[in-house]
C-alpha cells in the first residue's frame, strides 16, 4: 500500500531556531500534500495544502512566513518552522494524495513529527 | 513490522448500527485513535483508547482490546451525515502514528 514517511520523527530545538520537517511519498507520486498540526486528543488542524511546483495554500490564521512549505518534487514536501517558539511545540502530520490514482479523496498519512521547542 | 487493517468499505442503512473493526500490530503501544474524515476536509477526532474496554460518547463508542490488538468503532442511530471515511491510527512506543487506510462508510436511506 501507499506509504508516507516523515523525518525527523522527533526534534527538540532551542527557541529562535528553525526546524525543517520532510514528508515523502515512498511508492507513489503526490502532486498534493497536506500539513496538519495536532494537539493531544484533538482533531487534526489543516495548516496548508502543498502543491508541487507552485505556492502552498495556507489556511486562515496560519502564518506563511513562519511555516515555510516547499514542494519541489512529486515525492517530497518540506515544512520549515522558522524562529520556533515554545508555543510551536506540537505534533506535525503530513498526508499525501496519489496523483496517479483515480481516487481524489483518499489521503495517506505520515507517522508524524513531534516538535519540542525549549 | 507494524501495520493496521480495517475494511475498505462498508454500507449501512440510516437508523441502523454499524461496527468498524481495526486490528493492529505495533512496536509498543501508546493508544489508538479513531478519526472521521469527510471528503475534502481534515480528519475530525472521535476517540482515543489506551486502556481495555468500551468508551461511549453519544452515538459513537470505541472499544479496545490490547491483548488482541483489536479495536472497533460503533456507530448507532446512523444518520446520512455519518457517510465518511473512518480512520484508525495506533501510536507506537516512539509516539509515531501508524495509520489504517480508512474505511469508507456509505449510509443508505
Tab-separated table of C-alpha atoms in Angstrom:
chain	number	residue	atom	x	y	z
A	1	UNK	CA	0.000	0.000	0.000
A	2	UNK	CA	0.878	3.665	-0.219
A	3	UNK	CA	3.444	4.758	2.372
A	4	UNK	CA	4.238	8.236	3.585
A	5	UNK	CA	7.285	8.889	5.728
A	6	UNK	CA	8.318	11.866	7.813
A	7	UNK	CA	11.723	12.906	9.017
A	8	UNK	CA	12.658	13.507	11.715
A	9	UNK	CA	10.238	11.622	13.918
A	10	UNK	CA	11.005	13.900	16.813
A	11	UNK	CA	13.060	17.023	17.264
A	12	UNK	CA	13.971	19.226	20.187
A	13	UNK	CA	15.267	22.685	19.449
A	14	UNK	CA	16.008	25.955	21.153
A	15	UNK	CA	13.692	28.916	20.879
A	16	UNK	CA	14.566	31.095	17.910
A	17	UNK	CA	15.992	28.357	15.730
A	18	UNK	CA	14.435	26.935	12.555
A	19	UNK	CA	13.398	23.335	12.057
A	20	UNK	CA	12.768	21.545	8.776
A	21	UNK	CA	10.407	18.574	8.581
A	22	UNK	CA	10.330	16.357	5.494
A	23	UNK	CA	7.354	14.459	4.149
A	24	UNK	CA	7.938	11.814	1.480
A	25	UNK	CA	5.638	9.598	-0.518
A	26	UNK	CA	7.668	6.413	-0.839
A	27	UNK	CA	5.900	4.438	-3.550
A	28	UNK	CA	3.664	6.894	-5.312
A	29	UNK	CA	3.678	10.378	-6.721
A	30	UNK	CA	1.878	13.152	-4.929
A	31	UNK	CA	1.169	16.496	-6.551
A	32	UNK	CA	-0.749	17.454	-3.439
A	33	UNK	CA	0.371	17.049	0.140
A	34	UNK	CA	-1.188	18.395	3.297
A	35	UNK	CA	0.353	19.611	6.521
A	36	UNK	CA	-1.565	19.242	9.774
A	37	UNK	CA	-0.958	20.129	13.356
A	38	UNK	CA	-2.382	18.017	16.138
A	39	UNK	CA	-2.788	18.837	19.794
A	40	UNK	CA	-3.297	15.946	22.240
A	41	UNK	CA	-6.601	14.148	21.669
A	42	UNK	CA	-7.718	16.832	19.268
A	43	UNK	CA	-8.678	16.857	15.622
A	44	UNK	CA	-6.048	17.396	13.011
A	45	UNK	CA	-5.861	21.082	12.151
A	46	UNK	CA	-5.092	21.671	8.498
A	47	UNK	CA	-2.300	24.217	8.194
A	48	UNK	CA	-1.688	24.278	4.465
A	49	UNK	CA	-2.017	22.432	1.201
A	50	UNK	CA	1.272	21.887	-0.568
A	51	UNK	CA	1.184	21.819	-4.375
A	52	UNK	CA	4.115	20.518	-6.393
A	53	UNK	CA	5.728	23.253	-8.391
A	54	UNK	CA	3.612	26.074	-7.033
A	55	UNK	CA	2.991	28.013	-3.860
A	56	UNK	CA	1.285	26.408	-0.923
A	57	UNK	CA	-2.213	27.375	0.066
A	58	UNK	CA	-2.399	28.333	3.712
A	59	UNK	CA	-5.427	28.100	5.960
A	60	UNK	CA	-6.717	31.192	7.670
A	61	UNK	CA	-4.678	32.106	10.717
A	62	UNK	CA	-1.543	30.216	9.656
A	63	UNK	CA	1.456	32.486	9.112
A	64	UNK	CA	3.036	31.620	5.783
A	65	UNK	CA	6.266	33.414	6.679
A	66	UNK	CA	6.609	31.343	9.804
A	67	UNK	CA	5.654	27.979	8.345
A	68	UNK	CA	7.513	27.751	5.042
A	69	UNK	CA	6.395	24.995	2.717
A	70	UNK	CA	8.317	23.756	-0.281
A	71	UNK	CA	7.052	21.027	-2.617
A	72	UNK	CA	9.929	20.737	-5.017
A	73	UNK	CA	9.252	17.240	-6.326
A	74	UNK	CA	6.403	14.790	-6.728
A	75	UNK	CA	7.549	12.824	-3.706
A	76	UNK	CA	8.795	15.435	-1.258
A	77	UNK	CA	7.313	18.339	0.639
A	78	UNK	CA	9.069	20.169	3.445
A	79	UNK	CA	7.724	22.282	6.275
A	80	UNK	CA	10.154	24.682	7.908
A	81	UNK	CA	9.171	26.218	11.212
A	82	UNK	CA	11.139	29.446	11.324
A	83	UNK	CA	12.177	31.155	14.546
A	84	UNK	CA	10.435	28.488	16.560
A	85	UNK	CA	8.905	29.343	19.927
A	86	UNK	CA	7.591	27.080	22.700
A	87	UNK	CA	4.018	27.588	21.506
A	88	UNK	CA	5.018	25.926	18.222
A	89	UNK	CA	5.630	22.682	20.117
A	90	UNK	CA	3.213	20.184	18.660
A	91	UNK	CA	2.754	17.038	16.625
A	92	UNK	CA	3.002	17.797	12.914
A	93	UNK	CA	1.482	15.309	10.479
A	94	UNK	CA	1.599	15.300	6.710
A	95	UNK	CA	-0.552	13.439	4.235
A	96	UNK	CA	-0.402	12.890	0.504
A	97	UNK	CA	-2.757	12.084	-2.340
A	98	UNK	CA	-1.770	9.593	-5.022
A	99	UNK	CA	-1.672	11.644	-8.236
A	100	UNK	CA	-1.984	8.613	-10.481
A	101	UNK	CA	-4.951	7.165	-8.690
A	102	UNK	CA	-8.476	7.944	-9.778
A	103	UNK	CA	-9.377	8.360	-6.123
A	104	UNK	CA	-9.154	12.071	-5.360
A	105	UNK	CA	-10.404	11.734	-1.795
A	106	UNK	CA	-8.029	9.276	-0.149
A	107	UNK	CA	-5.123	10.737	1.787
A	108	UNK	CA	-2.224	8.668	3.079
A	109	UNK	CA	-0.913	9.913	6.386
A	110	UNK	CA	2.621	10.086	7.701
A	111	UNK	CA	3.645	8.939	11.181
A	112	UNK	CA	4.064	12.473	12.472
A	113	UNK	CA	6.899	14.609	13.799
A	114	UNK	CA	6.931	15.652	17.419
A	115	UNK	CA	8.469	19.100	17.793
A	116	UNK	CA	9.508	20.386	21.188
A	117	UNK	CA	10.793	23.941	21.427
A	118	UNK	CA	12.634	24.783	24.624
B	1	UNK	CA	6.660	-4.875	11.011
B	2	UNK	CA	3.937	-2.508	12.036
B	3	UNK	CA	0.566	-2.484	10.343
B	4	UNK	CA	-3.098	-1.748	10.747
B	5	UNK	CA	-6.013	-3.364	8.982
B	6	UNK	CA	-9.536	-2.093	8.595
B	7	UNK	CA	-12.180	-2.834	5.972
B	8	UNK	CA	-12.039	-0.726	2.847
B	9	UNK	CA	-15.718	-0.022	2.588
B	10	UNK	CA	-18.944	-0.695	4.474
B	11	UNK	CA	-22.576	0.029	3.732
B	12	UNK	CA	-25.317	0.533	6.299
B	13	UNK	CA	-28.863	1.806	6.491
B	14	UNK	CA	-29.977	5.066	8.064
B	15	UNK	CA	-31.063	4.491	11.660
B	16	UNK	CA	-29.147	1.232	11.987
B	17	UNK	CA	-25.946	0.339	13.861
B	18	UNK	CA	-22.573	-0.334	12.268
B	19	UNK	CA	-19.302	-1.607	13.718
B	20	UNK	CA	-15.997	-0.795	12.054
B	21	UNK	CA	-13.187	-3.107	13.101
B	22	UNK	CA	-9.486	-2.358	13.279
B	23	UNK	CA	-6.641	-4.744	14.055
B	24	UNK	CA	-3.119	-3.550	14.652
B	25	UNK	CA	0.430	-4.705	15.224
B	26	UNK	CA	2.835	-2.162	16.629
B	27	UNK	CA	6.161	-1.940	18.417
B	28	UNK	CA	4.839	-0.933	21.777
B	29	UNK	CA	1.527	0.800	22.205
B	30	UNK	CA	0.525	4.247	23.323
B	31	UNK	CA	-3.103	4.330	22.378
B	32	UNK	CA	-5.453	4.061	19.449
B	33	UNK	CA	-7.268	6.884	17.711
B	34	UNK	CA	-10.381	6.990	15.572
B	35	UNK	CA	-10.975	9.890	13.203
B	36	UNK	CA	-13.813	10.770	10.873
B	37	UNK	CA	-12.958	12.383	7.565
B	38	UNK	CA	-15.453	13.804	5.108
B	39	UNK	CA	-14.267	14.242	1.557
B	40	UNK	CA	-12.143	17.345	1.171
B	41	UNK	CA	-11.990	18.028	4.892
B	42	UNK	CA	-9.449	17.454	7.668
B	43	UNK	CA	-9.886	14.422	9.920
B	44	UNK	CA	-12.005	15.043	12.997
B	45	UNK	CA	-11.016	13.389	16.265
B	46	UNK	CA	-13.579	10.880	17.503
B	47	UNK	CA	-11.897	8.867	20.247
B	48	UNK	CA	-8.702	7.785	21.947
B	49	UNK	CA	-8.395	4.470	23.781
B	50	UNK	CA	-5.349	3.360	25.712
B	51	UNK	CA	-6.997	1.059	28.264
B	52	UNK	CA	-9.081	-2.010	27.519
B	53	UNK	CA	-12.793	-1.545	27.385
B	54	UNK	CA	-15.575	0.415	25.836
B	55	UNK	CA	-15.817	4.187	25.838
B	56	UNK	CA	-19.133	5.698	24.894
B	57	UNK	CA	-19.540	9.190	23.559
B	58	UNK	CA	-23.062	9.889	22.378
B	59	UNK	CA	-23.897	7.858	19.282
B	60	UNK	CA	-20.286	6.773	18.907
B	61	UNK	CA	-18.482	4.208	21.038
B	62	UNK	CA	-14.965	2.840	20.763
B	63	UNK	CA	-13.656	-0.435	22.118
B	64	UNK	CA	-10.103	-1.621	22.683
B	65	UNK	CA	-8.555	-4.983	23.487
B	66	UNK	CA	-4.801	-4.582	23.848
B	67	UNK	CA	-4.185	-8.307	24.228
B	68	UNK	CA	-5.893	-8.970	20.905
B	69	UNK	CA	-4.573	-5.896	19.098
B	70	UNK	CA	-8.154	-5.062	18.234
B	71	UNK	CA	-10.429	-2.067	18.306
B	72	UNK	CA	-13.801	-1.196	16.908
B	73	UNK	CA	-15.834	1.921	16.390
B	74	UNK	CA	-19.558	1.514	16.914
B	75	UNK	CA	-21.945	3.999	15.374
B	76	UNK	CA	-25.581	3.929	16.469
B	77	UNK	CA	-28.688	5.544	15.018
B	78	UNK	CA	-26.895	6.184	11.788
B	79	UNK	CA	-27.553	9.452	10.008
B	80	UNK	CA	-26.825	10.354	6.415
B	81	UNK	CA	-24.172	12.811	7.613
B	82	UNK	CA	-22.230	9.855	9.039
B	83	UNK	CA	-21.250	8.929	5.499
B	84	UNK	CA	-17.493	9.473	5.610
B	85	UNK	CA	-14.171	7.709	5.873
B	86	UNK	CA	-13.207	6.428	9.312
B	87	UNK	CA	-9.519	6.239	10.076
B	88	UNK	CA	-7.952	4.034	12.707
B	89	UNK	CA	-4.452	5.004	13.916
B	90	UNK	CA	-2.286	3.345	16.563
B	91	UNK	CA	0.544	5.103	18.361
B	92	UNK	CA	3.684	3.052	18.924
B	93	UNK	CA	6.277	3.212	21.665
B	94	UNK	CA	8.031	6.104	19.896
B	95	UNK	CA	4.775	8.047	19.735
B	96	UNK	CA	4.590	7.592	15.986
B	97	UNK	CA	1.199	7.074	14.381
B	98	UNK	CA	0.560	4.022	12.239
B	99	UNK	CA	-2.458	4.712	10.083
B	100	UNK	CA	-5.042	2.385	8.632
B	101	UNK	CA	-6.129	3.017	5.057
B	102	UNK	CA	-9.541	4.138	6.227
B	103	UNK	CA	-12.999	2.621	5.954
B	104	UNK	CA	-15.423	4.352	3.637
B	105	UNK	CA	-18.867	4.169	5.224
B	106	UNK	CA	-21.834	4.550	2.911
B	107	UNK	CA	-25.214	5.238	4.513
B	108	UNK	CA	-28.324	4.420	2.504
B	109	UNK	CA	-31.807	5.756	3.236
